[in-house]
mmCIF file of C-alpha atoms in Angstrom:
data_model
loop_
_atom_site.group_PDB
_atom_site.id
_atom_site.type_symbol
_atom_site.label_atom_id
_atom_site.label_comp_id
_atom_site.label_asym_id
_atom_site.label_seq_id
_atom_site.Cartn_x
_atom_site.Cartn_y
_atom_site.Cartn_z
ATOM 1 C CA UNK A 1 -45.660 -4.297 -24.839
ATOM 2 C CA UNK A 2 -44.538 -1.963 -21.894
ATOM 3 C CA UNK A 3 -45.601 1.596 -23.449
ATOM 4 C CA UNK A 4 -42.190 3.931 -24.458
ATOM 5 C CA UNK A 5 -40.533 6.766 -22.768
ATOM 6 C CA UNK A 6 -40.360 9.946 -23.880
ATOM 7 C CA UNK A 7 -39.915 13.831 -22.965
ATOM 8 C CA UNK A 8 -42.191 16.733 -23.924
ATOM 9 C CA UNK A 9 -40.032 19.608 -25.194
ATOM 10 C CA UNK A 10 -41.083 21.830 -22.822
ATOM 11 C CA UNK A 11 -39.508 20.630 -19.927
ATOM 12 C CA UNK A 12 -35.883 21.528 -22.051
ATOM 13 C CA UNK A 13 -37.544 24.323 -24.148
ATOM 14 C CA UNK A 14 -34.723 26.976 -22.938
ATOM 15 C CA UNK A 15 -32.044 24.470 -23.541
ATOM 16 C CA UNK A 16 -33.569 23.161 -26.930
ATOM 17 C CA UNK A 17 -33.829 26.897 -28.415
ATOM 18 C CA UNK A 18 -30.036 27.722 -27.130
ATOM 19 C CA UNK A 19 -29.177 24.230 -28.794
ATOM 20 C CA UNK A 20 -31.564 22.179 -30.567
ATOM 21 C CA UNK A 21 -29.457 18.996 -31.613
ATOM 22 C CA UNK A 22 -27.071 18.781 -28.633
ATOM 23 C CA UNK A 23 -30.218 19.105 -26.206
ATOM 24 C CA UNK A 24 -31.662 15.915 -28.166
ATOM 25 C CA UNK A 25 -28.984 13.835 -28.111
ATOM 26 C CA UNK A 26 -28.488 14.527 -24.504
ATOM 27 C CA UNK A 27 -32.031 13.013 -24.399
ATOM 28 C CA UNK A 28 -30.898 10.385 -26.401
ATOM 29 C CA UNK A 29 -28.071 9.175 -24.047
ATOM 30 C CA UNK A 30 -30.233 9.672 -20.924
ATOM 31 C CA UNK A 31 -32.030 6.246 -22.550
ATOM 32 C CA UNK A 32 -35.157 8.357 -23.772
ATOM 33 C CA UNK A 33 -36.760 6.708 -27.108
ATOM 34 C CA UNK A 34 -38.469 9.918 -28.309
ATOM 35 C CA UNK A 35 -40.354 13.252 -27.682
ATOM 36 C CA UNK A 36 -42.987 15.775 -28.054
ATOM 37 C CA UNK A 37 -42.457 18.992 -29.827
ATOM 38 C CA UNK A 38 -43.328 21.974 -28.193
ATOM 39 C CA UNK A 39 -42.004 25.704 -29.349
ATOM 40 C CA UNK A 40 -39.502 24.107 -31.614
ATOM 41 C CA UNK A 41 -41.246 24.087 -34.824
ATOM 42 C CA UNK A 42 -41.920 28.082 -34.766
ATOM 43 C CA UNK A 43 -38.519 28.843 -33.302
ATOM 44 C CA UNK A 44 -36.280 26.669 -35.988
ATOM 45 C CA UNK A 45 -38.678 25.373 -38.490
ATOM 46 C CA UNK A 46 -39.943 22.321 -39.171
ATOM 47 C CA UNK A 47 -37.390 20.735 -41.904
ATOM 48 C CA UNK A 48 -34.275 21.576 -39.123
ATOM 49 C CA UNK A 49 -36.426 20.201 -36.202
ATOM 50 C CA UNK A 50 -37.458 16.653 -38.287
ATOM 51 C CA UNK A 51 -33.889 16.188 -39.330
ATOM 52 C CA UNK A 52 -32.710 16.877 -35.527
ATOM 53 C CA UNK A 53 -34.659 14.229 -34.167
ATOM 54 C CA UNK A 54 -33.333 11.823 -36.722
ATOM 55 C CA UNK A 55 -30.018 12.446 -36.138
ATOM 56 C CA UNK A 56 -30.399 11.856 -32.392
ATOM 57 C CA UNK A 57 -32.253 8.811 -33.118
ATOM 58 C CA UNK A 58 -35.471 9.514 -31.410
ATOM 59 C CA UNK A 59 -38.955 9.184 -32.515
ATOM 60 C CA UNK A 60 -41.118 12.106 -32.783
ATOM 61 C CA UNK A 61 -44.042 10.939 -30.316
ATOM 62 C CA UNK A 62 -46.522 13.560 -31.452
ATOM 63 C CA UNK A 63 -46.571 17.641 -31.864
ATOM 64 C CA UNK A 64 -47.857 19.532 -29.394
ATOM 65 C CA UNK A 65 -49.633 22.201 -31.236
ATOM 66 C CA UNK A 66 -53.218 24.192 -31.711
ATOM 67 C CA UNK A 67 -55.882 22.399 -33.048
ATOM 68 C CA UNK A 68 -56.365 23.302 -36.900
ATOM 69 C CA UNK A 69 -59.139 24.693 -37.170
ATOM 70 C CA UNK A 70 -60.275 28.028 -38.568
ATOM 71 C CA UNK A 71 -57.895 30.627 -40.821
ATOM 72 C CA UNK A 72 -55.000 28.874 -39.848
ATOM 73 C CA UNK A 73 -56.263 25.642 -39.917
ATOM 74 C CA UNK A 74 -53.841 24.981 -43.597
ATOM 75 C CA UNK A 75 -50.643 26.556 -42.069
ATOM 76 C CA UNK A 76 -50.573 24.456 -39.104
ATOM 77 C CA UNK A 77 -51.121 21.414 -41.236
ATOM 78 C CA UNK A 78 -48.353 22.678 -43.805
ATOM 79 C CA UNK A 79 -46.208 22.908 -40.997
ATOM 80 C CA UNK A 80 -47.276 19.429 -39.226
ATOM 81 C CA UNK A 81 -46.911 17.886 -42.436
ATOM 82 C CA UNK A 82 -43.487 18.819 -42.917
ATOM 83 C CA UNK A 83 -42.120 17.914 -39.669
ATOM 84 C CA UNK A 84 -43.526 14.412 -39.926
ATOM 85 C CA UNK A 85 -45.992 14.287 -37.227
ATOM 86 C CA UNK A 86 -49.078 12.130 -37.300
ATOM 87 C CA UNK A 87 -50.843 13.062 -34.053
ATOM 88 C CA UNK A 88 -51.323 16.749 -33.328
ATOM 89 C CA UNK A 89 -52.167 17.509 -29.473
ATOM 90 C CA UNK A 90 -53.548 19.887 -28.358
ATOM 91 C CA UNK A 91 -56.270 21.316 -25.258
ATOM 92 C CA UNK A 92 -59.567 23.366 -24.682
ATOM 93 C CA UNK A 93 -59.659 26.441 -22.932
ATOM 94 C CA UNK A 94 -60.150 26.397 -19.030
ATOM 95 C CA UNK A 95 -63.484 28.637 -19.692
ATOM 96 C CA UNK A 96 -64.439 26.508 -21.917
ATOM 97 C CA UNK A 97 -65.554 23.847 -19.265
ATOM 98 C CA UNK A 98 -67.853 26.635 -17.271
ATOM 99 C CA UNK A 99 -70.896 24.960 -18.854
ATOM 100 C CA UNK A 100 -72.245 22.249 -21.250
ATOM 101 C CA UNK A 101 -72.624 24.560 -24.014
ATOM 102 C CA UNK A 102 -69.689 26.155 -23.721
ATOM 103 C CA UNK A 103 -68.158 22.901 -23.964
ATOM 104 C CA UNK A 104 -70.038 22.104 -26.936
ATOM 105 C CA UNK A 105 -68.938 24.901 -28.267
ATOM 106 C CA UNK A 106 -65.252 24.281 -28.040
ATOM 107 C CA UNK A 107 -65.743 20.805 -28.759
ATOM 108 C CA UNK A 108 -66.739 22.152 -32.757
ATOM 109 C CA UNK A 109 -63.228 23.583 -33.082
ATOM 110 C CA UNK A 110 -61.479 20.061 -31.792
ATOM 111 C CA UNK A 111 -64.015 18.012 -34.733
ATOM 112 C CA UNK A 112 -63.200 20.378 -36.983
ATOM 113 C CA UNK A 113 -59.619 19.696 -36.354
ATOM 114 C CA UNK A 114 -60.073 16.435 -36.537
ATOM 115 C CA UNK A 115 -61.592 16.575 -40.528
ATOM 116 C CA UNK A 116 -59.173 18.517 -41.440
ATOM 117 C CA UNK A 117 -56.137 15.991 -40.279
ATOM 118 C CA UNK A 118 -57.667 13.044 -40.880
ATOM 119 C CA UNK A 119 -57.355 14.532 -44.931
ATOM 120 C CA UNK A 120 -53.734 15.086 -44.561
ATOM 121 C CA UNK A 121 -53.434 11.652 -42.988
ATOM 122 C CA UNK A 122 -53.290 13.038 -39.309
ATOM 123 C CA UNK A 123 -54.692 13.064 -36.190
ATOM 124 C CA UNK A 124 -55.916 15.032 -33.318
ATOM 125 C CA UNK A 125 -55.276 14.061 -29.534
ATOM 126 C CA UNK A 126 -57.051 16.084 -26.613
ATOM 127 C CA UNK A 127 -54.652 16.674 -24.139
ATOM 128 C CA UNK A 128 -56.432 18.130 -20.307
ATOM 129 C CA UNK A 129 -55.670 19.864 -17.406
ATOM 130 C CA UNK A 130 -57.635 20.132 -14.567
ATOM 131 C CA UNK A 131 -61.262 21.664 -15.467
ATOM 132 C CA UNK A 132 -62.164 18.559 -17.315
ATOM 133 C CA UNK A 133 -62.552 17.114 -14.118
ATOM 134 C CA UNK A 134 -62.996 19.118 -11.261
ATOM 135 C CA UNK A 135 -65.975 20.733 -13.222
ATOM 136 C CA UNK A 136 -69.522 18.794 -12.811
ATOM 137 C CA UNK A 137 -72.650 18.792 -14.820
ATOM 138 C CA UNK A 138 -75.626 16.873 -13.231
ATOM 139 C CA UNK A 139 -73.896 14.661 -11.329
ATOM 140 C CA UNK A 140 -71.265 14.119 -14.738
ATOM 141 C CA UNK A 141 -67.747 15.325 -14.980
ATOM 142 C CA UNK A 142 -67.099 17.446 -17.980
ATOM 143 C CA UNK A 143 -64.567 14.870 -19.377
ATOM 144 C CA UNK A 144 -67.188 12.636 -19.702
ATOM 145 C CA UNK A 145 -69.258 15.139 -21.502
ATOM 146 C CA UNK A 146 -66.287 16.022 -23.432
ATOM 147 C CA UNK A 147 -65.493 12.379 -24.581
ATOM 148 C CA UNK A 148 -68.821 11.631 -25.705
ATOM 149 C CA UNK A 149 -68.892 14.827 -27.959
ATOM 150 C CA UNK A 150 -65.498 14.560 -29.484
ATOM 151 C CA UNK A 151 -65.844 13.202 -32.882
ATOM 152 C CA UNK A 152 -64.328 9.134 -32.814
ATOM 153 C CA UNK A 153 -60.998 9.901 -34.429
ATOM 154 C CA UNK A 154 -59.902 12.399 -31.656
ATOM 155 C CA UNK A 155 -56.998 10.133 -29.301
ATOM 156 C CA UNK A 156 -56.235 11.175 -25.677
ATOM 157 C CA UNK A 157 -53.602 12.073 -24.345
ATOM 158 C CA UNK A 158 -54.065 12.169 -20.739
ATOM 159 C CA UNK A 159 -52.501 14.143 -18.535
ATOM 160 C CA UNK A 160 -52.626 11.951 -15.493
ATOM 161 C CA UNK A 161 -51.056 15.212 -13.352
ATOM 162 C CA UNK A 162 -53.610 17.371 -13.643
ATOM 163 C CA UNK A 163 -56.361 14.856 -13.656
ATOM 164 C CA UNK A 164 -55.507 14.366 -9.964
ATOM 165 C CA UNK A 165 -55.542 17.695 -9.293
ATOM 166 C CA UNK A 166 -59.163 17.806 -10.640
ATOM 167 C CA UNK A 167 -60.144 14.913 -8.148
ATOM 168 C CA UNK A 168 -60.038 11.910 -10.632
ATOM 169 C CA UNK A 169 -57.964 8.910 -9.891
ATOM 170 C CA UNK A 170 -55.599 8.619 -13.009
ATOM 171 C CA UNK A 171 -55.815 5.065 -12.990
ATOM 172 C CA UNK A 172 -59.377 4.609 -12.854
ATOM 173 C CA UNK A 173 -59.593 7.159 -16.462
ATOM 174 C CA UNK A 174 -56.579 5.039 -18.420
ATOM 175 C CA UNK A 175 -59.041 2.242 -17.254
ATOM 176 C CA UNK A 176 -62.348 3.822 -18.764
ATOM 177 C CA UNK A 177 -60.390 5.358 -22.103
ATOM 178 C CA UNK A 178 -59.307 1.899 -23.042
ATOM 179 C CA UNK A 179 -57.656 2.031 -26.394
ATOM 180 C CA UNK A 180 -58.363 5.613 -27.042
ATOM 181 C CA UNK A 181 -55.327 6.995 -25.236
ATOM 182 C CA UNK A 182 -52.417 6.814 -26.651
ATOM 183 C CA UNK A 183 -50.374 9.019 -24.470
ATOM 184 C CA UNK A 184 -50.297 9.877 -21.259
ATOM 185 C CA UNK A 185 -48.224 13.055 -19.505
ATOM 186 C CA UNK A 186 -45.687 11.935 -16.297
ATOM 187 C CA UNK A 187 -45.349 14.349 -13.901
ATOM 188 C CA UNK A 188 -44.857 14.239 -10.416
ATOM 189 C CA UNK A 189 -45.076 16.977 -7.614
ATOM 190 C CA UNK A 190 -47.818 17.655 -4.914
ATOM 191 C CA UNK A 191 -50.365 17.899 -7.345
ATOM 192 C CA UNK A 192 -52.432 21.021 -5.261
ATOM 193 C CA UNK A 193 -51.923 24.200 -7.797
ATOM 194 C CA UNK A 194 -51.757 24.976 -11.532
ATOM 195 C CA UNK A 195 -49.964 27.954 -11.347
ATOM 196 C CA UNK A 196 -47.504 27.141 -8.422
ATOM 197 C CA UNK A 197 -46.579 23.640 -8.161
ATOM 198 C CA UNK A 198 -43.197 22.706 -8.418
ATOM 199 C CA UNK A 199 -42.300 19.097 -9.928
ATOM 200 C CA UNK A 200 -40.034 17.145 -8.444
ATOM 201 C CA UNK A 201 -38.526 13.417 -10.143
ATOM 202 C CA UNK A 202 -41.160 11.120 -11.075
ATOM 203 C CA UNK A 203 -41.368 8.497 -8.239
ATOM 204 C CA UNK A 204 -40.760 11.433 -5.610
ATOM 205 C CA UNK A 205 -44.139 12.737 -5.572
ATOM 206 C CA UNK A 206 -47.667 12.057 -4.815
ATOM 207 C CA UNK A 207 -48.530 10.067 -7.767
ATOM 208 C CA UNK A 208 -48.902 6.678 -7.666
ATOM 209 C CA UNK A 209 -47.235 5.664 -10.552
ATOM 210 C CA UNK A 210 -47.016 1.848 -10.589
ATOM 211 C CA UNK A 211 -50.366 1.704 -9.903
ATOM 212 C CA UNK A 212 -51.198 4.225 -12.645
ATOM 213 C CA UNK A 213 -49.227 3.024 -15.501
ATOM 214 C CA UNK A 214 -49.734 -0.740 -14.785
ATOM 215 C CA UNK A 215 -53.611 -0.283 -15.723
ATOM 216 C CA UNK A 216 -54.541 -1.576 -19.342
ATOM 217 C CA UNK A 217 -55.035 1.005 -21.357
ATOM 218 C CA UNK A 218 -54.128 1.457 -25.137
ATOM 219 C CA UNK A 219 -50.730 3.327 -23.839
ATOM 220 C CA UNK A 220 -48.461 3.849 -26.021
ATOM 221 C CA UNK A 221 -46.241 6.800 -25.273
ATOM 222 C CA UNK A 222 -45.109 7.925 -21.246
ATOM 223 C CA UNK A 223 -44.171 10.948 -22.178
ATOM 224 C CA UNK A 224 -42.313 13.116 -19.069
ATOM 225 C CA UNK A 225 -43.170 16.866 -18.694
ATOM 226 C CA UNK A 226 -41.506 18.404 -15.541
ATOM 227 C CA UNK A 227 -42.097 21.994 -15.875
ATOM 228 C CA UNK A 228 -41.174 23.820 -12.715
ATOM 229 C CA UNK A 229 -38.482 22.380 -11.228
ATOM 230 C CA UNK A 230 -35.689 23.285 -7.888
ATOM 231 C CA UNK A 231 -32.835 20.972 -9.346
ATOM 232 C CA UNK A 232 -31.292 20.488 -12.545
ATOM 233 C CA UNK A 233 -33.417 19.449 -15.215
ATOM 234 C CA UNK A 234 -31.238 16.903 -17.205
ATOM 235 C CA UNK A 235 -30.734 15.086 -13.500
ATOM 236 C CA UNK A 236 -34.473 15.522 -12.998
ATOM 237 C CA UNK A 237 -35.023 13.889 -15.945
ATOM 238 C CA UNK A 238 -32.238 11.327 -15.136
ATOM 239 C CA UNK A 239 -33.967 9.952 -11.891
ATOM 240 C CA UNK A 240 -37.115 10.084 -13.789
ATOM 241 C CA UNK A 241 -35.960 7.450 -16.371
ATOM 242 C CA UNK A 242 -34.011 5.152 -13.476
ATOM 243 C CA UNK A 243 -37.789 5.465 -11.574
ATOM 244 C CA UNK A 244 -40.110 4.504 -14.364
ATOM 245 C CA UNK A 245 -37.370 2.363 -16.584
ATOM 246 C CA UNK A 246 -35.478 0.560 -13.682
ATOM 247 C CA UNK A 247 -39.247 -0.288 -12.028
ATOM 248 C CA UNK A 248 -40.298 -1.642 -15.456
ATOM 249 C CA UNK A 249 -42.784 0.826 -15.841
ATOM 250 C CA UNK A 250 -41.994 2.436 -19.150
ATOM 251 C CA UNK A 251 -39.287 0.621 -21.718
ATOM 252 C CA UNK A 252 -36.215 3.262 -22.748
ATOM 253 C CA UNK A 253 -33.009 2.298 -24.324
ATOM 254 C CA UNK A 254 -31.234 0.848 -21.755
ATOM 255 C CA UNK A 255 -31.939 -0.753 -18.343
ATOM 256 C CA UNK A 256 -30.605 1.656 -15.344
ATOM 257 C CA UNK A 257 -27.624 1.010 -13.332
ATOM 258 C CA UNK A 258 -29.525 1.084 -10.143
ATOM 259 C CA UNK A 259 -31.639 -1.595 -11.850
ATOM 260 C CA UNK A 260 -29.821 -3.742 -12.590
ATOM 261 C CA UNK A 261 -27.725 -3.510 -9.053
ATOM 262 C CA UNK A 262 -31.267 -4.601 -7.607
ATOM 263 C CA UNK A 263 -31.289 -7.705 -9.684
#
């Protein structure tokens, strides 16, 4: 089955804190099936921010939130618990990938994560940005490294954006992660800087996104993030679901206009 759209909060996070529920069901009636949380959960708590995505009828994808691991390793849980998330995403540091050991290092903190959930019935995904790949280690990339330290029960979520950036083909890692990634970031832009890039509607950048998102892969989520943007974010968003619903790419709640004027 075609994998389901959704939005990470971020990419409304300013609209979301000024207005939580009408922010989701403008979501909702843009044809998007559910979301990631991001900055909600600490701004409104998580009881308000469960029942809000109910009442808009979306599904809550998956929380982006630190690993738990360490002193607050129960409070995060607590929280995740409440809000009803079962996948808890979350990334390494970019210093992190500077060396093997460092990234064995930081790979401890995701395992221990991963315990911890997996008694409260959850579980962690690893979400990257760009290190992971543009980093090499004898003649491996650090995701590689990365992948084959993280304890089994750790998902991806892949963040096909900055993947690029790092040199990998997107398509080629869905292909290699098989059923282990469950999500995967959509973002589109020129794909050339971390701090500076500005994101434009998917299908309007330099990602190849039918070839991308038509690899097999154990996809189950396309989640959009857009996080600098030049025009409005709800039509950003807009032209991103007519791209990736109206192409058959990702399955929302309705077929697009424009889509079905093609037909």
């Amino acid at each position: 089955m075609t994998a389901g759209i959704g939005v990470m909060m971020y990419t409304v996070l300013d609209q979301a804190r000024a207005d939580l529920e009408g922010t989701l069901a403008q979501l909702a009636g843009l044809g998007y099936l559910g979301i990631e949380t991001y900055g909600l959960v600490e701004h409104f708590g998580p009881a308000r921010v469960r029942d809000a995505i109910a009442a808009a009828g979306l599904t809550l994808t998956s929380a982006h939130t630190p690993f738990p691991a360490g002193a607050e390793a129960e409070a995060l849980l607590d929280q995740n618990e409440q809000l009803g998330a079962e996948v808890l995403v979350w990334s390494m540091e970019r210093e992190e990938f500077d060396s093997p050991e460092a990234i064995r290092r930081g790979v401890e903190r995701v395992n221990e994560a991963a315990e911890r959930a997996a008694g409260r019935g959850m579980r962690i995904a690893y979400h990257n940005h760009f290190a992971e790949f543009s980093q090499e280690f004898g003649g491996r990339q650090a995701y590689d490294l990365l992948l084959e330290l993280l304890d089994d029960r750790v998902l991806v979520e892949l963040d096909a954006y900055w993947a690029q950036m790092g040199g990998a083909d997107p398509a080629e890692v869905l292909g290699r992660l098989g059923d282990r990634v469950r999500f995967v970031h959509v973002k589109d832009g020129p794909a050339v800087s971390y701090e500076n890039d500005v994101m434009v509607p998917i299908g309007e950048g330099g990602i190849d996104w039918a070839r991308t998102l038509t690899t097999p892969s154990g996809l189950r989520w396309h989640i959009v993030e857009l996080e600098r943007l030049h025009i409005d974010t709800f039509e950003a968003l807009r032209r991103s679901y007519d791209h990736l619903v109206g192409r058959g790419l990702s399955r929302g709640a309705h077929v697009p206009a424009s889509a079905k004027e093609r037909a």
